[in-house]
Amino acid sequence: MSVATARPLHRSDKLLYYSLLPFASIIVATFILLFIVISYVSFPAIRRYGTSILTATRWAPNEASPESSVYGLLAPLFGTLVSSTIAVILALPVAVSVVLVLEEYAPQRLREVIGSIIELMAGLPTIVYGLWGLEVLAPMLRKHVYSPLHELLGFIPLFSCRPITGFNLATAGVLLAIMILPYMVAVARDAYRSIPFIYREAALAIGATRYEYARIMLGLARPGIIAAALLGFGRAAGETVAVALVVGNTPYVGACLFKPAYTVSSLIANQFANANLYPYMMNVLFFGGLLLLLIGMVANTIAVIMIEKVRKRLA
Amino acid sequence: MVKLRGIGIVGEQALMLVLFIVIGLLLIDIVLQVVCCIYSGRGSVEQRQGIRLAGSGSTFIYPQMQEWIKDFERMYPDILVTYNPTGSGTGQAQLLREKVVDFACSDPPLTKEQYQQYKGEILQMPIIVGAIAIVYKIPGYDGPLNLTGEVIAKIYRGSIKYWDDDAIKSLNPKANLPHAEIKVIHRSDSSGTTAVFTFFLHKAAPDVWPSSLVGKAIEWPVDATGRGLGAKGNQGVAEYFKELDSAIAYVELGYALENNFSIAAVMNREGVFVEPTVKSMQAAISSAIKAGLLPRSPLADWSGALDAIVYAPGKDSYPLVSFTFMIVWAEYPAQKAEAIKKFIEYINTVGQHQIVEGYAPIPTELQEINLKALDIIRGR
């Protein structure tokens, strides 16, 4: 549209534009349809439960009297936000370091090897991460990280509860961090690469050390790095299978990271198959889906604005 | 670009957006129509070659169903049977409401209300017997373990915390039980296994386990203590169980056998500790039939079946048994009616000798009841 309004199109351009228009329209229409359907199906849940859907922590289907079932999404929503935040906090420094190593320090051959490993990581099916998290990561973290942390720093609320098992919020966060790392590296690397050569030359010309040079470059790419963090957050929030395997799947809201918890997407994965047998459960699950969609939209919108900022700053 | 005078840039953009959406919707519609055409076209080709029976539902019966389908198609190569393990609830919805499958398998039978709604149009047949094993892992002890419904209920409520609790000790005087914390694993997904398990707890210890805690997905009291863990599917429960050093869980018998887990003996209604075996599973069903607790026709209301077979009378009966039901319509197009009759006949005769480990065949009394379906189903 911006092209169309910016300047008059040549005749053949116009033809091309109109012939391509339908394909772009499919995406817009699909998204709007998706949004409408999800909202439509979740509406009965909102009408039935009102705001308690967001404030209640209980997930208590009751078969003896289905009408008195209680469905609250607060615990899974909390779990989604916390585990995704942990994931971003853990993955961001690593992603930035990886970008610096790849772009500035590593020799060409190592760069290629690391690059292809990252691509491979991005392409692995999520269930593989989940099973690995279940069998290797969770027991290992519990023994070598959580237990010492609890014993040394138990007075901090985050580590205040005893890690009875390795299946908890913290493990979900760590696993998600590993899973979103490749995406964050890709976005941050693009931002870093888009810094024009002039700036690099200028930084080197004023006699900056390697460290100072890296700091200047990272400063220029900062909005892009923030965008990487937000996109990573969006991905982490939507992750289903892997999280359902390690998060412990029990509704929990509290400060401690070593308790089993829930996420919205793992709740949907767990409950969807038989939700039809309960009144309103399907609607509540769809409402959870709507929340995920909204979280994703907010994160992506801010990320797009940030990327735009990088472009403007460096143009 | 066509010049649209007078409505301004904003108006023009809004118009474009509307145009965008309309074109997009049209295209989606066209694509769907084309896909439908191709799909129905393919259907007709298959009809010429043979008959297709589509089923969906219970994930529990899936391994057994695959085995049956393989064997059945060897006997009747012109009938193609597919089965999609979508979950009991989805299976019911796809058969009854959406009418996209020809039969459904469901762990719970239709509820009383559903039965009233479809009375006479729907047949239900219990086609396989399953059992739920209570598996345990106690540090430093790998001998046998006796448990009662009340003790299990208290463990899942969180009030029994350690293996050396007096209640467990008194049931196992010879066992050397350590002071180790019990980690309690349950299903996180909605499941027929959970329904049978919680129903047993309610019947064996109604004071500890109220009826509001009975169902396919419930709110687990033990979760509040931080020692409770939810795992997705039998597979997930088995994986969690393997990872922990001190734990209790309930899983389908097949998973317990396959993984060599220690299986507890559970006290039945007559006060006898029984382990899950094909014999003790079938004993529970037979005693329920003898006691007149089960209906005698596929057209009848089976909604009380779980009540009849869980914690059933009889000193040999294992208390945690379950059925999977096959649900079919009473009327089909002529060819399909013949095909589905053949499939039902197969399952209730030859099929009962092709049982995968972990399940048990239904007793002969029940096979006879199920075979009445052959006289009821009609073609149109």
XYZ file of C-alpha atoms in Angstrom:
695
model
C 0.000 0.000 0.000
C 2.837 2.357 0.800
C 4.207 1.794 -2.676
C 0.836 2.543 -4.201
C 0.389 5.800 -2.359
C 4.024 6.908 -2.580
C 4.232 7.322 -6.337
C 2.137 6.478 -9.386
C 2.828 2.987 -10.665
C 3.893 2.113 -14.147
C 1.315 0.145 -16.142
C 3.167 -3.173 -15.967
C 3.974 -2.639 -12.299
C 0.308 -2.127 -11.642
C -0.503 -5.408 -13.346
C 2.053 -7.246 -11.249
C 0.777 -5.523 -8.109
C -2.808 -6.538 -8.689
C -1.891 -10.088 -9.599
C 0.149 -10.494 -6.408
C -2.394 -8.761 -4.194
C -4.585 -11.865 -3.632
C -1.730 -13.880 -2.160
C -0.938 -11.222 0.408
C -4.639 -10.959 1.171
C -4.766 -14.633 2.125
C -2.478 -13.988 5.066
C -4.440 -11.001 6.321
C -7.743 -12.829 5.958
C -6.442 -16.007 7.595
C -5.228 -14.062 10.572
C -8.491 -12.189 10.944
C -10.491 -15.415 10.565
C -8.322 -17.083 13.197
C -8.803 -14.191 15.552
C -12.563 -14.129 15.012
C -12.959 -17.889 15.512
C -10.845 -17.976 18.676
C -12.687 -14.974 20.133
C -16.044 -16.440 19.171
C -15.364 -19.790 20.841
C -13.891 -18.200 23.969
C -16.796 -15.798 24.417
C -19.076 -18.259 26.313
C -16.275 -18.776 28.837
C -15.979 -15.048 29.473
C -19.756 -14.763 29.833
C -19.862 -17.714 32.239
C -16.838 -16.980 34.425
C -16.190 -13.267 33.883
C -12.967 -11.917 35.315
C -12.563 -14.930 37.620
C -11.090 -16.716 34.608
C -8.052 -14.454 34.999
C -7.942 -14.222 38.772
C -8.702 -17.772 39.929
C -5.776 -20.161 40.422
C -7.846 -23.343 40.610
C -8.352 -25.724 37.731
C -11.057 -27.946 39.136
C -13.295 -29.779 36.673
C -16.089 -31.403 38.619
C -17.782 -34.390 37.038
C -20.272 -34.976 39.847
C -21.772 -31.528 39.235
C -20.297 -30.100 36.025
C -21.874 -26.697 36.595
C -19.788 -26.100 39.710
C -16.483 -26.653 37.894
C -13.954 -23.880 38.428
C -11.559 -22.900 35.664
C -8.982 -20.235 36.441
C -6.123 -19.361 34.125
C -4.062 -17.296 36.562
C -1.654 -20.105 37.463
C -0.872 -21.140 33.871
C -0.663 -17.519 32.780
C 1.760 -16.832 35.617
C 3.784 -19.916 34.670
C 3.907 -18.840 31.022
C 5.139 -15.338 31.829
C 7.667 -16.448 34.454
C 9.152 -19.338 32.481
C 9.423 -17.168 29.343
C 11.030 -14.358 31.335
C 13.574 -16.745 32.854
C 14.260 -18.054 29.364
C 14.935 -14.561 27.979
C 17.073 -13.520 30.954
C 19.228 -16.628 30.567
C 19.391 -16.656 26.776
C 19.983 -12.961 26.068
C 23.569 -12.651 27.399
C 24.471 -15.904 25.698
C 22.924 -14.783 22.409
C 24.786 -11.446 22.485
C 28.057 -13.197 23.292
C 27.516 -15.673 20.500
C 26.878 -12.832 18.045
C 30.060 -11.045 19.115
C 32.130 -14.209 18.851
C 30.678 -15.029 15.452
C 31.015 -11.537 14.013
C 34.232 -10.267 15.532
C 36.453 -12.908 17.012
C 35.988 -16.362 15.582
C 38.017 -17.452 12.569
C 36.021 -18.120 9.406
C 35.916 -21.902 9.741
C 34.740 -21.861 13.366
C 32.132 -19.277 12.390
C 30.699 -21.651 9.814
C 30.649 -24.572 12.231
C 28.917 -22.578 14.976
C 26.520 -21.078 12.434
C 25.406 -24.453 11.156
C 25.071 -25.878 14.660
C 22.767 -22.990 15.548
C 20.701 -23.629 12.429
C 20.463 -27.286 13.375
C 19.303 -26.337 16.871
C 16.555 -24.165 15.403
C 15.361 -27.007 13.216
C 15.159 -29.751 15.859
C 11.613 -30.910 16.649
C 10.587 -29.547 20.046
C 9.714 -32.990 21.394
C 13.414 -33.846 21.185
C 14.211 -30.944 23.508
C 11.373 -32.061 25.766
C 12.605 -35.641 26.112
C 16.150 -34.493 26.657
C 14.914 -32.024 29.277
C 12.998 -34.787 30.978
C 15.734 -37.385 31.067
C 18.918 -35.323 31.333
C 18.358 -31.674 32.126
C 15.811 -31.908 34.968
C 17.642 -34.487 37.125
C 20.991 -32.793 36.473
C 19.784 -29.301 37.362
C 18.102 -30.574 40.498
C 21.222 -32.272 41.765
C 23.901 -29.791 40.752
C 22.109 -26.439 40.648
C 18.837 -26.282 42.534
C 19.858 -28.158 45.681
C 23.043 -26.098 46.243
C 21.183 -22.882 45.424
C 18.488 -23.736 47.940
C 21.000 -24.589 50.624
C 23.175 -21.505 50.108
C 20.581 -18.904 49.162
C 17.408 -20.375 50.672
C 16.605 -17.021 52.332
C 15.873 -15.477 48.912
C 12.185 -16.155 48.095
C 13.078 -17.368 44.590
C 15.036 -20.305 46.030
C 13.102 -20.711 49.262
C 11.416 -24.034 48.548
C 13.161 -27.374 48.522
C 13.555 -28.748 44.985
C 11.653 -31.998 45.555
C 11.849 -32.907 41.876
C 13.551 -31.391 38.851
C 10.246 -30.741 37.113
C 9.465 -27.124 37.869
C 9.357 -23.529 36.619
C 13.125 -23.141 36.668
C 13.687 -26.197 34.470
C 11.015 -24.999 32.051
C 12.822 -21.646 31.881
C 16.230 -23.210 31.269
C 14.886 -25.545 28.605
C 13.083 -22.672 26.889
C 16.259 -20.586 27.022
C 18.079 -23.302 25.106
C 15.236 -23.598 22.629
C 14.901 -19.874 21.835
C 18.635 -19.212 21.667
C 18.983 -19.877 17.919
C 16.180 -17.435 17.094
C 17.602 -14.746 19.304
C 21.044 -15.200 17.785
C 19.579 -14.927 14.283
C 17.710 -11.675 14.988
C 20.517 -10.076 17.013
C 23.046 -11.097 14.353
C 20.983 -9.428 11.633
C 20.788 -6.247 13.660
C 24.511 -6.346 14.319
C 25.329 -6.935 10.662
C 23.129 -4.048 9.553
C 25.434 -1.547 11.251
C 27.000 0.288 8.278
C 30.688 -0.159 7.655
C 31.316 3.576 8.184
C 30.566 3.246 11.894
C 32.971 0.356 12.265
C 35.708 2.253 10.503
C 34.973 5.334 12.595
C 35.170 3.374 15.829
C 38.470 1.812 14.840
C 39.786 5.122 13.521
C 39.438 6.867 16.880
C 41.643 4.154 18.343
C 39.032 2.162 20.243
C 40.208 -1.076 21.789
C 38.433 -4.274 20.842
C 36.363 -4.006 24.012
C 35.392 -0.393 23.388
C 34.651 -1.184 19.780
C 32.326 -4.031 20.802
C 30.550 -1.769 23.260
C 29.931 0.898 20.625
C 28.679 -1.678 18.129
C 26.347 -3.276 20.691
C 25.045 0.180 21.594
C 24.157 0.774 17.959
C 22.459 -2.587 17.671
C 20.650 -2.313 20.998
C 17.089 -1.942 19.666
C 17.721 -4.998 17.489
C 18.891 -6.939 20.515
C 15.806 -5.885 22.438
C 13.743 -7.031 19.461
C 15.533 -10.394 19.614
C 14.631 -10.691 23.294
C 10.965 -9.914 22.612
C 10.698 -12.332 19.713
C 12.337 -14.959 21.908
C 9.815 -14.216 24.612
C 6.952 -14.677 22.168
C 8.306 -18.014 21.029
C 8.890 -19.206 24.581
C 5.339 -18.295 25.598
C 3.882 -20.386 22.791
C 6.031 -23.471 23.287
C 3.923 -26.516 24.099
C 5.243 -30.051 24.017
C 8.667 -29.568 25.529
C 7.349 -27.475 28.401
C 4.514 -29.876 29.196
C 7.176 -32.543 29.745
C 9.293 -30.650 32.284
C 7.113 -28.064 34.003
C 5.368 -30.469 36.401
C 1.825 -29.548 35.332
C 0.348 -28.434 38.641
C -1.300 -25.042 39.130
C 0.979 -22.868 41.252
C 1.435 -19.142 41.794
C 4.219 -17.992 44.071
C 7.732 -16.635 44.306
C 9.638 -19.917 44.440
C 11.029 -21.254 41.177
C 11.540 -24.828 42.363
C 7.868 -25.798 42.498
C 6.015 -27.633 39.755
C 3.880 -25.173 37.788
C 1.802 -24.889 34.646
C 1.850 -22.889 31.418
C -1.081 -21.927 29.214
C 0.152 -23.925 26.252
C 0.865 -27.041 28.295
C -2.588 -26.718 29.869
C -4.120 -26.678 26.398
C -1.999 -29.645 25.318
C -3.048 -31.588 28.415
C -6.738 -30.874 28.515
C -7.783 -30.491 24.899
C -8.492 -34.127 24.000
C -11.320 -34.603 26.500
C -12.401 -30.985 26.934
C -15.507 -31.739 24.877
C -16.841 -33.866 27.720
C -17.076 -30.889 30.085
C -19.296 -27.839 29.622
C -17.247 -24.649 29.073
C -13.817 -26.291 29.342
C -13.204 -26.011 25.605
C -14.206 -22.350 25.699
C -11.829 -21.625 28.564
C -8.993 -23.346 26.692
C -9.721 -21.242 23.624
C -9.636 -18.160 25.826
C -6.185 -19.300 26.949
C -5.250 -19.505 23.270
C -6.550 -15.975 22.771
C -4.349 -14.764 25.636
C -1.314 -16.430 24.031
C -2.191 -14.750 20.755
C -2.405 -11.370 22.465
C 0.900 -11.878 24.303
C 2.524 -12.846 21.012
C 1.028 -9.843 19.228
C 2.250 -7.375 21.858
C 5.757 -8.862 21.916
C 5.975 -8.928 18.126
C 4.609 -5.413 17.670
C 7.143 -3.917 20.068
C 9.877 -5.980 18.415
C 8.924 -4.688 14.963
C 8.973 -1.100 16.264
C 12.435 -1.720 17.721
C 13.765 -3.153 14.470
C 12.352 -0.148 12.638
C 14.261 2.042 15.109
C 17.538 0.295 14.277
C 16.944 0.903 10.592
C 16.171 4.573 11.132
C 19.117 5.134 13.406
C 21.550 3.573 10.984
C 20.051 4.871 7.746
C -3.859 2.718 -8.845
C -7.350 4.070 -9.377
C -7.673 7.662 -8.170
C -10.312 7.884 -5.481
C -11.064 11.568 -5.092
C -12.573 13.045 -1.977
C -12.099 10.238 0.546
C -8.501 11.055 1.431
C -5.553 8.813 2.163
C -7.065 7.255 5.310
C -10.299 6.379 3.556
C -8.388 4.972 0.636
C -6.286 2.786 2.921
C -9.340 1.546 4.786
C -10.956 0.690 1.476
C -7.845 -1.217 0.448
C -7.869 -3.165 3.707
C -11.506 -4.148 3.213
C -10.694 -5.164 -0.351
C -7.757 -7.175 0.973
C -9.922 -9.080 3.427
C -12.700 -9.746 0.947
C -10.304 -11.080 -1.674
C -8.545 -13.185 0.939
C -11.793 -14.720 2.189
C -12.889 -15.471 -1.364
C -9.602 -17.210 -2.070
C -9.774 -19.273 1.109
C -13.285 -20.274 0.139
C -12.189 -21.310 -3.341
C -9.279 -23.325 -1.956
C -11.559 -25.080 0.542
C -14.065 -25.899 -2.174
C -11.382 -27.343 -4.414
C -9.968 -29.395 -1.554
C -13.446 -30.693 -0.742
C -14.006 -31.676 -4.381
C -10.733 -33.538 -4.574
C -11.395 -35.167 -1.245
C -14.922 -36.346 -2.034
C -13.738 -37.459 -5.451
C -11.152 -39.638 -3.802
C -13.787 -41.020 -1.481
C -15.856 -42.228 -4.381
C -12.878 -44.012 -5.892
C -12.346 -45.836 -2.630
C -15.991 -46.758 -2.440
C -15.683 -48.523 -5.743
C -12.727 -50.496 -4.481
C -13.975 -51.260 -1.013
C -15.580 -49.887 2.102
C -13.924 -47.537 4.473
C -14.661 -47.496 8.200
C -13.292 -44.546 10.106
C -13.025 -44.509 13.866
C -11.571 -42.222 16.477
C -11.413 -41.782 20.228
C -9.709 -43.462 23.174
C -5.926 -43.372 23.147
C -5.903 -46.220 25.665
C -7.159 -48.805 23.179
C -4.962 -47.570 20.301
C -2.240 -50.292 20.415
C -4.912 -52.997 20.649
C -6.964 -51.392 17.877
C -3.948 -51.329 15.550
C -3.441 -55.017 16.167
C -7.126 -55.763 15.484
C -7.245 -53.646 12.345
C -4.151 -55.359 10.933
C -5.636 -58.782 11.585
C -9.142 -57.818 10.412
C -7.909 -56.412 7.114
C -6.108 -59.672 6.456
C -9.446 -61.469 6.766
C -11.469 -58.867 4.838
C -9.141 -57.122 2.369
C -12.021 -55.093 0.864
C -12.766 -53.293 4.126
C -10.402 -50.507 5.092
C -10.489 -49.531 8.766
C -8.743 -46.457 10.145
C -8.515 -45.434 13.764
C -7.373 -42.081 15.052
C -6.505 -41.859 18.779
C -7.913 -38.395 19.433
C -9.101 -38.948 22.993
C -12.415 -40.312 24.244
C -14.163 -36.934 24.363
C -13.194 -35.980 20.843
C -14.144 -39.448 19.609
C -17.637 -39.083 21.050
C -18.026 -35.603 19.585
C -16.812 -36.742 16.148
C -19.285 -39.615 16.058
C -22.363 -38.073 17.646
C -22.195 -34.365 16.921
C -19.962 -33.887 13.906
C -20.754 -37.270 12.326
C -17.351 -37.488 10.644
C -16.473 -41.011 11.847
C -18.325 -44.329 11.685
C -17.465 -45.551 15.147
C -15.910 -44.159 18.297
C -14.013 -45.749 21.141
C -14.459 -44.185 24.522
C -13.236 -45.145 27.974
C -16.270 -43.653 29.704
C -19.655 -44.808 28.351
C -22.263 -42.200 27.428
C -23.616 -40.347 30.436
C -27.247 -40.839 31.447
C -28.275 -37.570 29.788
C -26.458 -38.440 26.557
C -28.005 -41.884 26.616
C -31.501 -40.438 26.939
C -30.799 -38.159 24.001
C -29.623 -40.954 21.677
C -31.714 -43.806 23.091
C -32.371 -46.450 20.427
C -30.039 -44.838 17.891
C -26.760 -45.724 19.577
C -25.119 -48.995 20.629
C -22.390 -49.333 23.231
C -20.163 -52.361 23.656
C -17.355 -52.883 26.143
C -14.734 -54.545 23.954
C -11.640 -54.745 26.109
C -10.759 -54.891 29.779
C -7.940 -52.833 31.176
C -6.413 -52.444 34.595
C -4.616 -49.701 36.379
C -1.498 -50.593 38.278
C -0.353 -48.744 41.374
C 3.415 -48.601 40.955
C 5.902 -47.660 43.654
C 9.562 -46.957 44.117
C 10.904 -47.071 47.657
C 14.586 -46.318 48.300
C 16.307 -49.339 49.774
C 13.305 -51.644 49.481
C 12.161 -53.636 46.484
C 9.894 -56.245 48.042
C 6.131 -56.518 47.553
C 3.775 -53.864 48.874
C 0.173 -54.054 50.050
C -2.028 -50.973 49.824
C -5.645 -50.190 50.584
C -7.825 -47.630 48.863
C -7.818 -45.526 52.004
C -4.021 -45.388 52.230
C -3.710 -44.533 48.528
C -6.357 -41.826 48.949
C -4.444 -40.338 51.878
C -1.211 -40.369 49.887
C -2.945 -38.533 47.022
C -4.481 -36.081 49.496
C -1.028 -35.382 50.889
C -1.747 -36.486 54.461
C 0.531 -39.550 54.290
C 3.964 -38.096 53.549
C 6.532 -40.819 54.199
C 6.883 -44.479 53.302
C 7.315 -45.444 56.980
C 3.920 -43.981 57.902
C 2.141 -46.210 60.445
C -0.767 -46.800 58.054
C 1.558 -48.291 55.405
C 3.653 -50.163 57.993
C 0.631 -51.923 59.470
C -0.304 -53.271 56.007
C 3.274 -54.448 55.400
C 4.635 -55.684 58.746
C 7.501 -57.579 57.124
C 8.675 -54.743 54.881
C 11.618 -52.590 55.846
C 10.262 -49.151 54.930
C 12.539 -46.088 55.037
C 11.676 -42.562 56.204
C 11.632 -41.262 52.630
C 9.306 -38.639 51.226
C 6.707 -39.918 48.763
C 6.588 -38.031 45.469
C 3.130 -38.405 44.051
C 2.633 -38.597 40.281
C -0.725 -38.197 38.583
C -1.944 -37.602 35.055
C -2.032 -33.974 33.988
C -4.140 -34.580 30.909
C -7.767 -35.484 31.085
C -7.941 -39.265 31.036
C -10.140 -42.314 31.520
C -7.343 -43.801 33.629
C -7.747 -40.973 36.112
C -11.510 -41.468 36.121
C -11.169 -45.135 37.124
C -8.469 -44.394 39.677
C -10.387 -41.594 41.407
C -13.620 -43.552 41.263
C -11.913 -46.437 43.044
C -10.575 -44.096 45.736
C -14.061 -42.685 46.256
C -15.673 -46.127 46.524
C -13.007 -47.570 48.805
C -12.651 -44.513 51.057
C -15.550 -42.092 50.604
C -14.642 -40.147 53.744
C -11.141 -39.376 52.522
C -11.981 -39.004 48.834
C -15.292 -37.176 48.157
C -17.272 -37.490 44.930
C -16.203 -33.995 43.844
C -12.711 -35.469 43.356
C -13.902 -38.108 40.884
C -13.386 -37.575 37.170
C -11.129 -37.628 34.130
C -9.396 -34.439 35.213
C -9.579 -33.223 38.771
C -7.932 -30.763 41.106
C -5.315 -32.823 42.954
C -5.083 -32.049 46.693
C -1.487 -33.309 46.894
C -0.335 -30.618 44.464
C -0.758 -28.007 47.192
C 1.993 -29.728 49.201
C 4.540 -29.386 46.380
C 5.048 -33.169 46.292
C 2.509 -33.692 43.543
C 3.482 -33.856 39.887
C 1.322 -33.969 36.792
C 2.554 -35.857 33.737
C 1.043 -36.032 30.282
C -0.166 -39.440 29.193
C 0.793 -42.879 30.493
C 4.113 -42.389 28.759
C 4.730 -39.145 30.662
C 3.851 -40.764 33.993
C 6.236 -43.638 33.272
C 9.037 -41.191 32.352
C 8.570 -39.098 35.497
C 8.413 -42.239 37.602
C 11.692 -43.507 36.163
C 13.427 -40.226 36.992
C 12.463 -40.139 40.667
C 14.006 -42.121 43.518
C 10.931 -42.339 45.756
C 7.529 -42.190 44.144
C 4.052 -43.585 43.657
C 2.015 -43.436 40.457
C -0.921 -45.029 38.699
C -0.481 -46.228 35.116
C -2.126 -48.589 32.675
C -0.959 -52.103 33.446
C 0.761 -52.402 30.053
C 3.111 -49.537 30.823
C 3.926 -50.950 34.250
C 4.767 -54.381 32.778
C 6.730 -52.993 29.856
C 8.936 -50.941 32.199
C 9.247 -53.586 34.919
C 7.877 -51.283 37.600
C 7.031 -52.722 41.037
C 3.273 -53.195 41.185
C 1.399 -52.996 44.478
C -1.274 -55.479 45.563
C -4.467 -53.567 46.276
C -7.123 -54.608 48.761
C -10.449 -55.420 47.099
C -13.990 -55.188 48.460
C -13.685 -58.540 50.271
C -10.509 -57.464 52.043
C -8.112 -59.541 49.926
C -4.891 -58.044 48.507
C -4.928 -58.722 44.751
C -2.406 -58.002 42.016
C -3.533 -57.074 38.507
C -3.484 -60.132 36.213
C -5.656 -61.195 33.296
C -7.431 -63.569 35.693
C -8.113 -61.024 38.433
C -9.261 -58.479 35.841
C -11.729 -60.901 34.268
C -12.873 -62.050 37.700
C -13.991 -58.509 38.479
C -16.087 -58.304 35.290
C -17.612 -61.771 35.746
C -18.620 -61.067 39.341
C -20.211 -57.800 38.258
C -22.244 -59.649 35.621
C -23.202 -62.398 38.075
C -24.307 -59.803 40.591
C -26.578 -58.345 37.912
C -24.734 -55.028 37.920
C -24.166 -54.836 34.151
C -26.849 -54.387 31.450
C -27.496 -57.202 28.987
C -27.887 -55.369 25.691
C -25.815 -52.941 23.609
C -28.935 -50.761 23.404
C -29.112 -50.393 27.185
C -27.841 -47.597 29.378
C -24.217 -48.401 30.242
C -23.567 -45.226 32.200
C -23.321 -47.182 35.451
C -20.771 -49.670 34.089
C -17.776 -48.138 35.833
C -19.640 -48.225 39.122
C -20.307 -51.928 38.543
C -16.775 -53.093 37.716
C -14.575 -50.803 39.815
C -14.182 -52.218 43.329
C -16.383 -55.117 42.260
C -17.475 -57.956 44.585
C -15.636 -61.301 44.548
C -12.518 -62.324 46.456
C -10.441 -62.735 43.272
C -11.458 -59.416 41.745
C -8.838 -56.759 41.121
C -10.458 -53.463 42.165
C -9.006 -51.101 39.542
C -10.388 -52.354 36.232
C -11.769 -50.441 33.292
C -13.536 -50.933 29.991
C -13.115 -49.276 26.667
C -16.395 -48.991 24.820
C -17.010 -49.107 21.122
C -19.873 -46.773 20.227
C -21.720 -47.197 16.918
C -24.953 -46.025 15.308
C -27.891 -48.416 14.958
C -28.331 -47.467 11.307
C -25.851 -47.065 8.432
C -25.921 -47.029 4.633
C -26.410 -50.659 3.567
C -22.800 -51.473 2.609
C -21.372 -49.783 5.661
C -23.780 -51.617 7.963
C -22.459 -54.941 6.656
C -18.858 -53.829 7.116
C -19.321 -52.583 10.645
C -21.178 -55.771 11.599
C -18.223 -57.809 10.340
C -15.850 -55.671 12.371
C -17.949 -56.020 15.537
C -18.234 -59.764 15.009
C -14.475 -60.009 14.527
C -13.670 -58.023 17.681
C -16.004 -60.075 19.837
C -14.864 -63.475 18.550
C -11.484 -63.911 16.846
C -10.218 -60.556 18.086
C -10.498 -61.593 21.709
C -7.676 -64.084 21.084
C -5.389 -61.376 19.676
C -4.873 -59.420 22.862
C -1.869 -57.152 23.344
C -0.031 -57.429 26.662
C -1.505 -55.339 29.446
C -5.127 -55.711 28.360
C -7.441 -58.628 29.089
C -10.081 -60.155 26.814
C -13.685 -59.631 27.879
C -15.296 -62.694 29.519
C -17.498 -64.895 27.268
C -20.686 -63.678 28.982
C -19.899 -60.200 27.724
C -18.994 -61.393 24.211
C -22.481 -62.876 23.934
C -24.084 -59.625 25.053
C -22.015 -57.638 22.531
C -22.862 -59.983 19.648
C -26.522 -59.037 20.007
C -25.470 -55.878 18.144
C -25.366 -57.903 14.902
C -29.152 -58.309 15.008
C -29.757 -54.685 15.945
C -27.643 -52.798 13.394
C -29.523 -52.247 10.141
C -28.737 -50.808 6.722
C -30.825 -48.218 4.934
